[in-house]
Coordinates of C-alpha atoms in Angstrom, one line a residue:
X8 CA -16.0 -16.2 38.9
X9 CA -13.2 -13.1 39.0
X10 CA -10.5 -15.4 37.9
X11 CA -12.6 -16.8 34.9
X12 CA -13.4 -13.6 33.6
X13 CA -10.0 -11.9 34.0
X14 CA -8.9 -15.2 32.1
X15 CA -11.5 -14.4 29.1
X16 CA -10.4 -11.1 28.8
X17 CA -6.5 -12.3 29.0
X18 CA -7.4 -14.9 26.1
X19 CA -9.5 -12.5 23.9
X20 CA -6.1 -10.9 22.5
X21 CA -4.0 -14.0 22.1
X22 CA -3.9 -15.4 18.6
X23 CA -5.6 -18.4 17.4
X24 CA -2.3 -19.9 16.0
X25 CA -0.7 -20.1 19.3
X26 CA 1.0 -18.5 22.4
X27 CA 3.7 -16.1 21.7
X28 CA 6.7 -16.7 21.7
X29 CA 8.2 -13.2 23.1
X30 CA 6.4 -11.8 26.1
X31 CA 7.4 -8.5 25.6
X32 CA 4.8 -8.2 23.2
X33 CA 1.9 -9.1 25.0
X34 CA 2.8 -7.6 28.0
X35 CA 3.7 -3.8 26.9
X36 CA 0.6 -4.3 24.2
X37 CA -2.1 -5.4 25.8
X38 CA -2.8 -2.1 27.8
X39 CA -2.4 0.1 25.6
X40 CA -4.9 -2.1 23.4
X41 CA -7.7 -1.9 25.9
X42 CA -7.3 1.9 26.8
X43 CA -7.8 2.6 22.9
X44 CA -11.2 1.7 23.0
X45 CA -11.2 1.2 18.8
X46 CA -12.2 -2.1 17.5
X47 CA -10.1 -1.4 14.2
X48 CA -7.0 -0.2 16.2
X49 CA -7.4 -3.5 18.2
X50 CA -8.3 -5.6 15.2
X51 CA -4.8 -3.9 14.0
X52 CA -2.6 -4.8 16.8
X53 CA -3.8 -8.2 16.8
X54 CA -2.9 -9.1 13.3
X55 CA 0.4 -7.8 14.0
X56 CA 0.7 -9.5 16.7
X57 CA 0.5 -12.2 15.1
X58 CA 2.5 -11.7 12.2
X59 CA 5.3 -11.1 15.0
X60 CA 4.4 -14.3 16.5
X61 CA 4.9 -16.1 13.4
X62 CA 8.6 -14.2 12.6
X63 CA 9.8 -14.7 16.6
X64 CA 9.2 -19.0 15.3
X65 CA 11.0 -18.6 12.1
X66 CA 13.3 -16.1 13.2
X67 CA 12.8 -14.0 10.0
X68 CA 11.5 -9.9 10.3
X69 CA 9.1 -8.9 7.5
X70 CA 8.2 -5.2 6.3
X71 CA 5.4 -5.2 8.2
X72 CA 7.2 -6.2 11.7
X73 CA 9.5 -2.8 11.1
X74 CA 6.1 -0.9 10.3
X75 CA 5.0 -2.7 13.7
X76 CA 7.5 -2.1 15.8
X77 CA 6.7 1.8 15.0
X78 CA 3.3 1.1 15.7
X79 CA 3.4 -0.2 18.9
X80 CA 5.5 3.3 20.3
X81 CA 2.9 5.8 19.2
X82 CA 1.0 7.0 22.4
X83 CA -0.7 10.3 21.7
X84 CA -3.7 9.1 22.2
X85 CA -2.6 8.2 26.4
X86 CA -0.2 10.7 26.6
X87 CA -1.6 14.5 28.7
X88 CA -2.4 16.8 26.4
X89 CA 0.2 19.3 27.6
X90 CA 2.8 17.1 26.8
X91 CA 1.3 16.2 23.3
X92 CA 1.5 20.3 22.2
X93 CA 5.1 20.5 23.4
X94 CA 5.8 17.6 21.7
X95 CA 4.7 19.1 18.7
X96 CA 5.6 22.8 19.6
X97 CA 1.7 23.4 18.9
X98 CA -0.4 26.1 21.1
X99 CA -4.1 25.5 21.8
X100 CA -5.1 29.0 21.6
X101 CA -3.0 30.2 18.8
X102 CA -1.7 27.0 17.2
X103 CA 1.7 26.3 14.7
X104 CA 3.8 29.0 13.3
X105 CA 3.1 29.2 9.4
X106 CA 7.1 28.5 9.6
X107 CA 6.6 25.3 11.4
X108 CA 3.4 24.3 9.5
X109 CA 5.6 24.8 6.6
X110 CA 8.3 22.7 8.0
X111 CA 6.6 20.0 9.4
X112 CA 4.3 19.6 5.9
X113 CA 8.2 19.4 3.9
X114 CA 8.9 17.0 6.1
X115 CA 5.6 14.7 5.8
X116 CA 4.3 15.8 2.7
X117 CA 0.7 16.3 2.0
X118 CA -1.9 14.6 4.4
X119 CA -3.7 12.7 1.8
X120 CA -3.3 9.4 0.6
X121 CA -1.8 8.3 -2.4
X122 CA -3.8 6.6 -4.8
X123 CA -2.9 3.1 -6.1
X124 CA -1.5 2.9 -9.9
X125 CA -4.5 2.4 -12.1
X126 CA -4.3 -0.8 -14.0
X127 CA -3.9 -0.6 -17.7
X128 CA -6.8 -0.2 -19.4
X129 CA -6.2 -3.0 -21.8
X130 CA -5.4 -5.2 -18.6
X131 CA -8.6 -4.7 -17.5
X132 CA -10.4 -5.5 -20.9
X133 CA -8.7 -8.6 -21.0
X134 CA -9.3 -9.5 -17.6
X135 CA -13.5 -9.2 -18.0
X136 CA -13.5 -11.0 -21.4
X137 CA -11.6 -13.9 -19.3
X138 CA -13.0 -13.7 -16.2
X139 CA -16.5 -15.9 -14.5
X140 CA -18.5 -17.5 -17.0
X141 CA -16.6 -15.8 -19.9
X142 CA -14.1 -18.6 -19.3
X143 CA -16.4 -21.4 -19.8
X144 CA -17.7 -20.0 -23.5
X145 CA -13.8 -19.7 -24.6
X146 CA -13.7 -23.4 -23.6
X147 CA -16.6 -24.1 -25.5
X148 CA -15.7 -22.1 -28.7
X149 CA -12.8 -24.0 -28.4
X150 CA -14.8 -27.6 -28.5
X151 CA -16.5 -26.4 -31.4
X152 CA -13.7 -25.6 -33.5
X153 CA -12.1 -28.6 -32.4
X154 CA -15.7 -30.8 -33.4
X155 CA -15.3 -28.8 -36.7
X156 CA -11.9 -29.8 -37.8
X157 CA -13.0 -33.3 -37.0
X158 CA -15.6 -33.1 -39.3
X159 CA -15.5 -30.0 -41.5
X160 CA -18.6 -31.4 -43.7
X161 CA -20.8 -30.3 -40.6
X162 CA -20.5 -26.1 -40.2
X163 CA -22.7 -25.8 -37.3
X164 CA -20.1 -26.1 -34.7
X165 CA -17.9 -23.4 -36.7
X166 CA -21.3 -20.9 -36.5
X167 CA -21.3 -21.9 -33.0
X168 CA -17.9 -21.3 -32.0
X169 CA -18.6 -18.0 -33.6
X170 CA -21.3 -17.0 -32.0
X171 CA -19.8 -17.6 -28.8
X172 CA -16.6 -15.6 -29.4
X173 CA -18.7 -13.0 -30.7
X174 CA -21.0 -12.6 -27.3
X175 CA -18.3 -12.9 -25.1
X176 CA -16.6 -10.0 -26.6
X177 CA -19.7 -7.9 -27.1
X178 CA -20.4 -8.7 -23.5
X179 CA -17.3 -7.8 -21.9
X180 CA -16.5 -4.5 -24.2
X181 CA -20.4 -3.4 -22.8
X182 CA -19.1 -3.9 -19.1
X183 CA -15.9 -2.2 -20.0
X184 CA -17.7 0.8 -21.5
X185 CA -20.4 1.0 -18.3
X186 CA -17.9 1.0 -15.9
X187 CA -15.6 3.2 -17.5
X188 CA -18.6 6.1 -17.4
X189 CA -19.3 5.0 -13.9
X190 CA -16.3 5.2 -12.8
X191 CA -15.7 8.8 -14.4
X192 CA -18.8 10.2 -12.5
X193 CA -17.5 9.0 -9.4
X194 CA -14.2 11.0 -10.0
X195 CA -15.9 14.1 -10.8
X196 CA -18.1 13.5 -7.2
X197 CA -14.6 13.3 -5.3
X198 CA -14.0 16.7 -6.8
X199 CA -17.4 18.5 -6.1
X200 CA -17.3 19.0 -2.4
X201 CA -14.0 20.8 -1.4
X202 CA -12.0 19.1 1.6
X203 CA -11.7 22.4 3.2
X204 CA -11.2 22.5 7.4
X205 CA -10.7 25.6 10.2
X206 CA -7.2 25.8 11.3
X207 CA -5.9 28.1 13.6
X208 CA -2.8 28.5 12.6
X209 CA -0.5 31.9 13.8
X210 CA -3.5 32.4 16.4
X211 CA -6.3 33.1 13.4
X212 CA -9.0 30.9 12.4
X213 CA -8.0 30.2 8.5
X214 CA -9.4 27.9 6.0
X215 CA -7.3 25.3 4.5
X216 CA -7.1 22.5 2.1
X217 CA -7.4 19.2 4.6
X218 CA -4.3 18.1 2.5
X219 CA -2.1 21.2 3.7
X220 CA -2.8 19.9 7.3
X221 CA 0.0 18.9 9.2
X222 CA 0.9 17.1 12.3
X223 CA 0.2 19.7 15.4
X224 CA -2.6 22.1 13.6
X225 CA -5.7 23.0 15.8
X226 CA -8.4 21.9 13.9
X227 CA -11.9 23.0 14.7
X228 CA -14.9 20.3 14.3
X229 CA -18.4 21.2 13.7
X230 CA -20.6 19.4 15.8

C-alpha cells in the first residue's frame, strides 16, 4: 500500500505528454513544489515543466524556458526569515532606509502591473459587426444581392439584403456604445477606493501608495 501511494504522488507532477527528458528538473522541482502548498504555484511549475520537456526533445529554448529557469531559483518562501531580511537589507522592527526603498523601487519600477495596449476602437467595431451570428446575415445580404442581380425585375431580395446590413450595423454600433459606458464605469470603480498600505519604513508606520512598495518593505495586514 506505501509503495502505491508514494507512486501516485510521484506521478501527480509528471506531465501527460511524457517522461522528461532531463532529470534535473524533476528532481530539484518537485520539493520545492509540494512545500509551496499553492495550487496555482504548482499548476505553474507544471506547465513549465512541460514546456521544458517539450524544448529538452527539440533541443530548442523559448522565452518562457529563460523566464523558467528564473523561476525555479526563487526560494523566499523556504528560506529563514533571518536570512530573507539580510538578503534584502530589510529590518523587522524598523524596516528599509527611504534611501534603499528609493533604490530598490529605481531599480524595479513601480509594483503595479502594466496594463495591456487597448485595441483600437475602430478594431473593435469591426470585430462585433463580424463576429457570431453577424457573420451569417453578411452572408446572407450577400445571397440577396447576388438573387437580385440574377433577376433585377424582382426587388425583394435588394430590400432584404438591406435590411439585413442595416440590423447588423444597428446591432453591433448598440453593443459598441453599451460597452463602451460599461466599461467607463468600471474604470472610474478602479479609481474610487485608494490602494493605500502601512509601511514601516525608517522605523515609522507611514502610509503609502501599494505601487511605491518595494521588494523588502514591512507591510502591516489587517486581519
Amino acid at each position: 500500500m506505501s509503495s502505491s501511494l508514494e507512486r501516485a504522488s510521484h506521478d501527480f507532477y509528471v506531465p501527460a505528454d511524457g517522461a522528461f527528458t532531463t532529470s534535473l528538473v524533476e528532481e530539484e522541482l518537485e520539493p520545492d513544489i509540494k512545500r509551496t502548498g499553492s495550487f496555482e504555484i504548482a499548476r505553474q511549475f507544471q506547465e513549465a515543466r512541460i514546456s521544458i520537456s517539450k524544448s529538452n526533445r527539440t533541443g530548442t529554448a523559448t522565452e518562457e524556458d529563460e523566464k523558467f529557469n528564473k523561476l525555479r531559483h526563487i526560494d523566499e518562501h523556504i528560506i529563514p526569515l533571518e536570512d530573507l531580511l539580510a538578503r534584502y537589507d530589510s529590518d523587522p522592527s524598523n524596516g528599509l532606509t527611504s534611501a534603499k526603498a528609493a533604490a530598490n523601487l529605481a531599480r524595479d519600477g513601480p509594483n503595479s502591473i502594466s496594463p495591456p495596449a487597448p485595441t483600437p476602437q475602430i478594431i473593435v467595431y469591426l470585430g462585433r459587426l463580424t463576429a457570431g451570428f453577424s457573420s451569417l446575415m453578411w452572408i446572407g445580404a450577400f445571397l440577396c444581392i447576388i438573387a437580385y442581380f440574377l433577376n433585377s425585375e424582382d426587388k425583394s431580395n435588394l430590400y432584404l439584403a438591406i435590411v439585413l446590413v442595416i440590423t447588423v450595423v444597428v446591432t453591433a454600433t448598440f453593443e459598441h456604445i453599451q460597452d463602451a459606458k460599461a466599461s467607463r464605469v468600471m474604470d472610474k470603480f478602479k479609481n474610487m477606493v485608494p490602494q493605500v498600505a502601512i509601511v514601516i519604513r525608517d522605523g515609522k508606520r507611514s502610509d503609502f501608495d501599494a505601487s511605491k512598495l518595494v521588494v523588502g518593505d514591512i507591510v502591516e495586514l489587517a486581519i
